[in-house]
Structures are given as C-alpha cells and as structure tokens.
XYZ file of C-alpha atoms in Angstrom:
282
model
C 122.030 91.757 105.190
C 122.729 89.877 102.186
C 125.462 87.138 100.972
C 127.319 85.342 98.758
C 125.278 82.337 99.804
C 122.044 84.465 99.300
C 122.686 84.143 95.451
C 124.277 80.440 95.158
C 122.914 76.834 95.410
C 122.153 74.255 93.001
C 118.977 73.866 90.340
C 116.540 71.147 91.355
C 115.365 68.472 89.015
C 111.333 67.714 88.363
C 108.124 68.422 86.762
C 106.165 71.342 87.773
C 102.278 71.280 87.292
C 101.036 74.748 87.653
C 99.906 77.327 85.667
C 100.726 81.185 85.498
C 98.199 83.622 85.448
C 96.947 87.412 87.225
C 96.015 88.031 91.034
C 95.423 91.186 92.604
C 97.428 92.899 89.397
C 100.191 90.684 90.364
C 101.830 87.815 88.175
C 101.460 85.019 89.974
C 102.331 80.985 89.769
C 99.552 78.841 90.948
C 99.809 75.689 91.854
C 95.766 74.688 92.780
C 95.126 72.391 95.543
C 94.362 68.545 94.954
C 90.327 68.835 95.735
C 88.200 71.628 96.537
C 87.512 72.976 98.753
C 91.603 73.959 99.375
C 91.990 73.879 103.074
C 93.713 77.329 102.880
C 95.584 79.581 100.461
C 99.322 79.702 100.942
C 101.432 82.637 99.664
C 105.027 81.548 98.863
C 107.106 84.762 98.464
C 110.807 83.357 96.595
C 113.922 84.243 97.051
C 116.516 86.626 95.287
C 115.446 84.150 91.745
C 112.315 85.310 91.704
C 109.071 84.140 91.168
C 109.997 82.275 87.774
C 112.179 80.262 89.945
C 112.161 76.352 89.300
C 113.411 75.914 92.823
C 110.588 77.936 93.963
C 107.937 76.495 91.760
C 108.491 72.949 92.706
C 107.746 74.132 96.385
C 104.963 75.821 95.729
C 103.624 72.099 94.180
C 104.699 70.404 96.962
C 103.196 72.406 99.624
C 99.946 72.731 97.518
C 100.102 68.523 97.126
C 100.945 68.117 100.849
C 98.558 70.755 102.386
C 95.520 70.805 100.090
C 95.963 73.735 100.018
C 96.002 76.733 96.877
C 99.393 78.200 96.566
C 100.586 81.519 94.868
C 103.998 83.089 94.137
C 103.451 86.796 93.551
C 106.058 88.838 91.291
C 107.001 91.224 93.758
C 110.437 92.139 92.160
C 108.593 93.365 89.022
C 111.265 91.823 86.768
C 114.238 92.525 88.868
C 115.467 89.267 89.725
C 119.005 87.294 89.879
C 119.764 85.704 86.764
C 119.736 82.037 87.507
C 122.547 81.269 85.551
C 124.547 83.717 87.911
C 124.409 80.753 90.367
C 127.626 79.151 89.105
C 129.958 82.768 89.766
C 128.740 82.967 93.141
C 129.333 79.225 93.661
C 132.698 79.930 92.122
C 132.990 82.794 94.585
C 131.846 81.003 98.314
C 133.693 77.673 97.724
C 136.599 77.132 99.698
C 139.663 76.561 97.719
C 143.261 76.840 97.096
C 145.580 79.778 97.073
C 145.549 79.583 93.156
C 141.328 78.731 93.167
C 140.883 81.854 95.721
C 142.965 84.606 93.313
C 140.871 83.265 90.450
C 138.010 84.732 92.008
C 139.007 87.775 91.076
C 137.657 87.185 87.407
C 133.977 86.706 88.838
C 133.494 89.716 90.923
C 132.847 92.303 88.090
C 130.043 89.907 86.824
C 128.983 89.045 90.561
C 128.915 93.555 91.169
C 127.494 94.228 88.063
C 123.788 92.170 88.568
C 123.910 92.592 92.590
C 124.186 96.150 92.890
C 120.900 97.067 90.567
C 119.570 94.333 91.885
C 119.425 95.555 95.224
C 118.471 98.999 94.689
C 115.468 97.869 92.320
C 114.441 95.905 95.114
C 114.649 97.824 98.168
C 111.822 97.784 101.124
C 110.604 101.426 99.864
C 109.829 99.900 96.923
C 108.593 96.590 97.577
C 106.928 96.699 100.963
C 104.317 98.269 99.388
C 103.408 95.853 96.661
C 103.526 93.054 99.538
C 101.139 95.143 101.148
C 98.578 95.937 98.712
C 98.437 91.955 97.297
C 98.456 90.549 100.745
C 95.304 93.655 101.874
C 93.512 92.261 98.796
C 93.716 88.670 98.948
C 92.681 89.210 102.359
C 89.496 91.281 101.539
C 88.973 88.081 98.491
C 89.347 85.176 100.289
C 87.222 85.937 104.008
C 86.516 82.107 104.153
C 90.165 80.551 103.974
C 92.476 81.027 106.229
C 95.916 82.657 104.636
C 99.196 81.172 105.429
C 102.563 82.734 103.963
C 105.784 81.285 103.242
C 109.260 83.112 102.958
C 112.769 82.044 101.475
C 115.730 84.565 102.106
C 114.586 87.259 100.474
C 111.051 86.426 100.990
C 111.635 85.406 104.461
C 111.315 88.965 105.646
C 108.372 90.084 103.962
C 106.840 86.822 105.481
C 107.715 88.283 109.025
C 106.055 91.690 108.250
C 103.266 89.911 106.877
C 102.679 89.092 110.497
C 102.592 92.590 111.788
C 99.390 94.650 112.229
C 99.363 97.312 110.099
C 99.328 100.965 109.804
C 96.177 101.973 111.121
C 96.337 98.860 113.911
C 94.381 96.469 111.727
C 94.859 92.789 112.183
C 97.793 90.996 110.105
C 96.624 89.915 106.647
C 97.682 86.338 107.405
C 96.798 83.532 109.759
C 99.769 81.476 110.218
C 103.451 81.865 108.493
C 106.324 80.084 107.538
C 109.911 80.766 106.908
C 113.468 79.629 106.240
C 116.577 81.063 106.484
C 115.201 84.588 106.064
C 117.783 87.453 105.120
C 117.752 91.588 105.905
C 115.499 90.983 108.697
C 116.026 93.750 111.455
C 116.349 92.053 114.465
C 114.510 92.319 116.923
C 112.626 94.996 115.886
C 111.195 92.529 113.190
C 110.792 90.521 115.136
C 108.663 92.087 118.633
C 106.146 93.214 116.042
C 104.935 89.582 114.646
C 101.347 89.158 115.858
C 100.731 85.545 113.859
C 102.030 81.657 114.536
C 105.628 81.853 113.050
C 108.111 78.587 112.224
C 111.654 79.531 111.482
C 113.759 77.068 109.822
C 117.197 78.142 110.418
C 121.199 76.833 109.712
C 123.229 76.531 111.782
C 126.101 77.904 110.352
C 124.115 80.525 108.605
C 126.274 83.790 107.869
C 123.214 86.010 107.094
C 121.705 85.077 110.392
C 124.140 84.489 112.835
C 124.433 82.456 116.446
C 123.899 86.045 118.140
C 121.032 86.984 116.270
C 119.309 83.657 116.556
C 119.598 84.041 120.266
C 118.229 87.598 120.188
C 115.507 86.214 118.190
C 114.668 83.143 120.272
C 114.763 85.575 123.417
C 112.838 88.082 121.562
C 109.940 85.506 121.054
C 110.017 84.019 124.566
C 109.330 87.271 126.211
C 106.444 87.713 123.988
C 106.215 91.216 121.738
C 105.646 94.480 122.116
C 101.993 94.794 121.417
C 101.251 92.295 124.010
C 99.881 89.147 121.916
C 100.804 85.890 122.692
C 101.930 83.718 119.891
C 102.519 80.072 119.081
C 106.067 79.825 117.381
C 108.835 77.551 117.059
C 112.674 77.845 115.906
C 114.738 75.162 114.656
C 118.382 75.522 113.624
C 119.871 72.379 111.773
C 123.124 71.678 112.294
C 125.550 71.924 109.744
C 123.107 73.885 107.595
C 124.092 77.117 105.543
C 122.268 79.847 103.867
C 119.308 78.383 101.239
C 119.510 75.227 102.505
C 116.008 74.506 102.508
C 115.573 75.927 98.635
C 118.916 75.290 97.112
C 120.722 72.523 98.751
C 122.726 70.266 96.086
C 120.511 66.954 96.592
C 123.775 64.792 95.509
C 124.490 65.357 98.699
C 122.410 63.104 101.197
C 122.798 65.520 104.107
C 121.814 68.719 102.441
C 118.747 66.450 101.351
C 117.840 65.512 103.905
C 117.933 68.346 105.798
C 115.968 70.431 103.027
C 113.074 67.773 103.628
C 112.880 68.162 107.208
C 112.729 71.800 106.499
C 109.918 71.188 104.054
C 107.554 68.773 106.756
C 108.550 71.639 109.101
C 106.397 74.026 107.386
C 103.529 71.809 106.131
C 102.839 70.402 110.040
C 102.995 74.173 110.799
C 100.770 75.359 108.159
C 98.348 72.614 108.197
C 98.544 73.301 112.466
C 97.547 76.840 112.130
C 95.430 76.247 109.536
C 93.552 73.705 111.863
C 93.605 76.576 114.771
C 91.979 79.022 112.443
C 88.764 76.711 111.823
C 88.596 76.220 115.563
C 85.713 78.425 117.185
C-alpha cells in the first residue's frame, strides 16, 4: 500500500560529497568510505524520489561517514521516479485544513493522478524485483570479503526485506545484515516469515501505510521466529508521534521531527555496524 504521505515531506539542506558512476549495469551514487579498507558495503535502496534524491544522497554520506563503510544507491526505477517538485501538491493534499483549504484540494488531484498512476505501474514488483535481484546476486559474487548490509526507505523498505529472503533455488540471502524505515507495500506477514538476515525496523507511530495492526502482526511474526526455521536477531521501534517518511523527509524546522529522524538514523548505523561486527566473528 501506498499514500499521500509516501510522496510528501520536506527537501533537506547540505553538501553532498559523492560521485555517480556504473555498478553491476546499474547507475549508482557512491558515497566511498572515509579509509580503506570500508568495513562493509551498504546498499541504500530510496524511496518513491529515486535514486537522484538529495534526501537520499545525504544519507547515503552519512551512513558511509558514520560506518566506514562504502555506500551505493542503485537506479532501480530506471527513470521512473516522483518528480520532486510534486512534493508541495501532495503536501497541499495531506495537510489538515479548513472547510475552504480541504475543497481546494480538488485543484491538485489531476496533477497528484496524473504522475502516481504511471508511476506505479512502471514500477511494479514484476518489474523491479528482478533488477534488485540481479544487482544484489552480483555484488554478492564481487565483494566475497565484505560483509553487505542494505538499507530501505518506503519504497525501498520492501525490497530491503526481500533482500533478506533466500532465494529461488534455496541459496543464502545476498545480504548480511539490513536496515529499514517506515517501509511501504510490504505483504505482511508473508514478508515478513521469510526474512533469514538481522533486520531493524524504524517505524511511526501513527504511520497510515503501516498500521498499529500490522505492526503487531509483524512484531508477533518475528517473535515466533519464521517459517524456514532460522533464528534471527531483530529489533522494532515505533516512535511516537511519527508519520510516514519521517526518518527521510521530516521538516527539520521542526525540533521533534528532527529529532526523531536522528534517532532513526543512529538506529541503523549501531545496527549495521552490529551485524557488520557479527559477520567478522568466526
């Protein structure tokens, strides 16, 4: 399921300092660790903005700086992204307002229709599961000597869970350790029994995408253990308060929604850098 919210947010402010180049046939945005050696590579796969993202792109520094670790954004939508400047009609759209503010909606709906529907069929799981695949079966086969941690926003925050799955033919999951927040379209549980890798959700609270129910199903879901009978290390935290995107497109004039997005962002470097640490152990 996708939202309003899924498409809405506010632009962050910075410098980034990496570089674009090819991977695996994939455009990708690298942002190269501090020192070598890196300590891992780390696979940041955006939201509904895409890979050109400045949101995402200033994440992908950060956990690079934090982690010492290489970090890529593929360009798994091949082009098919939300336009960025869309952000202010689906603000328009979500905020609460008056009787007057609400019927002027009405005048940002076409616009709102005419980029989400294509959108969404361009970049349905038939199509993009396997691109997610192949990159993620050939960085694997590249980089035997690093672990391979992944890290999912709302759109991204799915593929991040099936990056945890075994695949197909029952071989191991491609990654070592994963990462995501506020993830959207997941199938739950189903999704969910099949993760074989240390997963960290960073969920809101008040999420509509994910709701109480689900996140109960989830937690559940994870304490019983999955289906294939592996036992995982994982962790869920739900911040209070928080909506959809808050850890990649909070509005930072607001100390809350800041604050919150950096506890989501320490979240995911103590768990990457943790399972990083449990991959080098014999």
């Amino acid at each position: 399921m996708s939202c309003a919210r899924c498409f809405s947010g506010a632009i962050h402010e910075g410098e980034t300092t990496g570089t674009e180049s090819t991977l695996h046939g994939f455009d990708v945005y690298v942002a190269t660790a501090p020192s070598e050696p890196p300590k891992g590579i780390i696979v940041l796969i955006p939201d509904a903005f895409g890979w050109r993202f400045f949101n995402m792109r200033l994440l992908a520094d950060y956990y690079a700086s934090k982690t010492g670790s290489t970090v890529y954004i593929p360009e798994f939508q091949n082009g098919n992204h939300m336009p960025v400047q869309l952000m202010h009609s689906f603000d328009k759209v979500v905020k609460p307002g008056s009787l007057w503010e609400n019927i002027k909606k009405i005048i940002y709906i076409p616009k709102v229709i005419y980029y989400f529907v294509p959108y969404t069929i361009k970049n349905r799981y038939s199509v993009v599961r396997p691109r997610v695949d192949s990159f993620f079966k050939d960085l694997r086969a590249g980089t035997p000597d690093l672990p391979i941690g992944v890290i999912g926003y709302c759109w991204g925050g799915r593929y991040t869970i099936l990056a945890t799955h075994k695949g197909k033919d029952g071989s191991p999951a491609p990654v070592d350790v994963a990462y995501t927040a506020h993830p959207s379209a997941s199938s739950i549980p189903a999704d969910i029994q099949a993760i074989t890798r240390p997963i960290s959700f960073a969920l809101g609270s008040i999420d509509p995408v994910l709701s109480s129910k689900q996140r109960e199903v989830m937690k559940t879901t994870l304490e019983q253990g999955p289906k294939k009978k592996v036992d995982i290390d994982y962790e869920v935290v739900v911040y209070e308060g928080a909506n959809h995107g808050f850890a990649a497109r909070s509005d930072f004039r607001d100390a809350k929604e800041k604050e919150q997005a950096d506890q989501a962002g320490e979240q995911g470097i103590n768990w990457l850098l943790k399972g990083f640490e449990s991959w080098r152990q014999p």
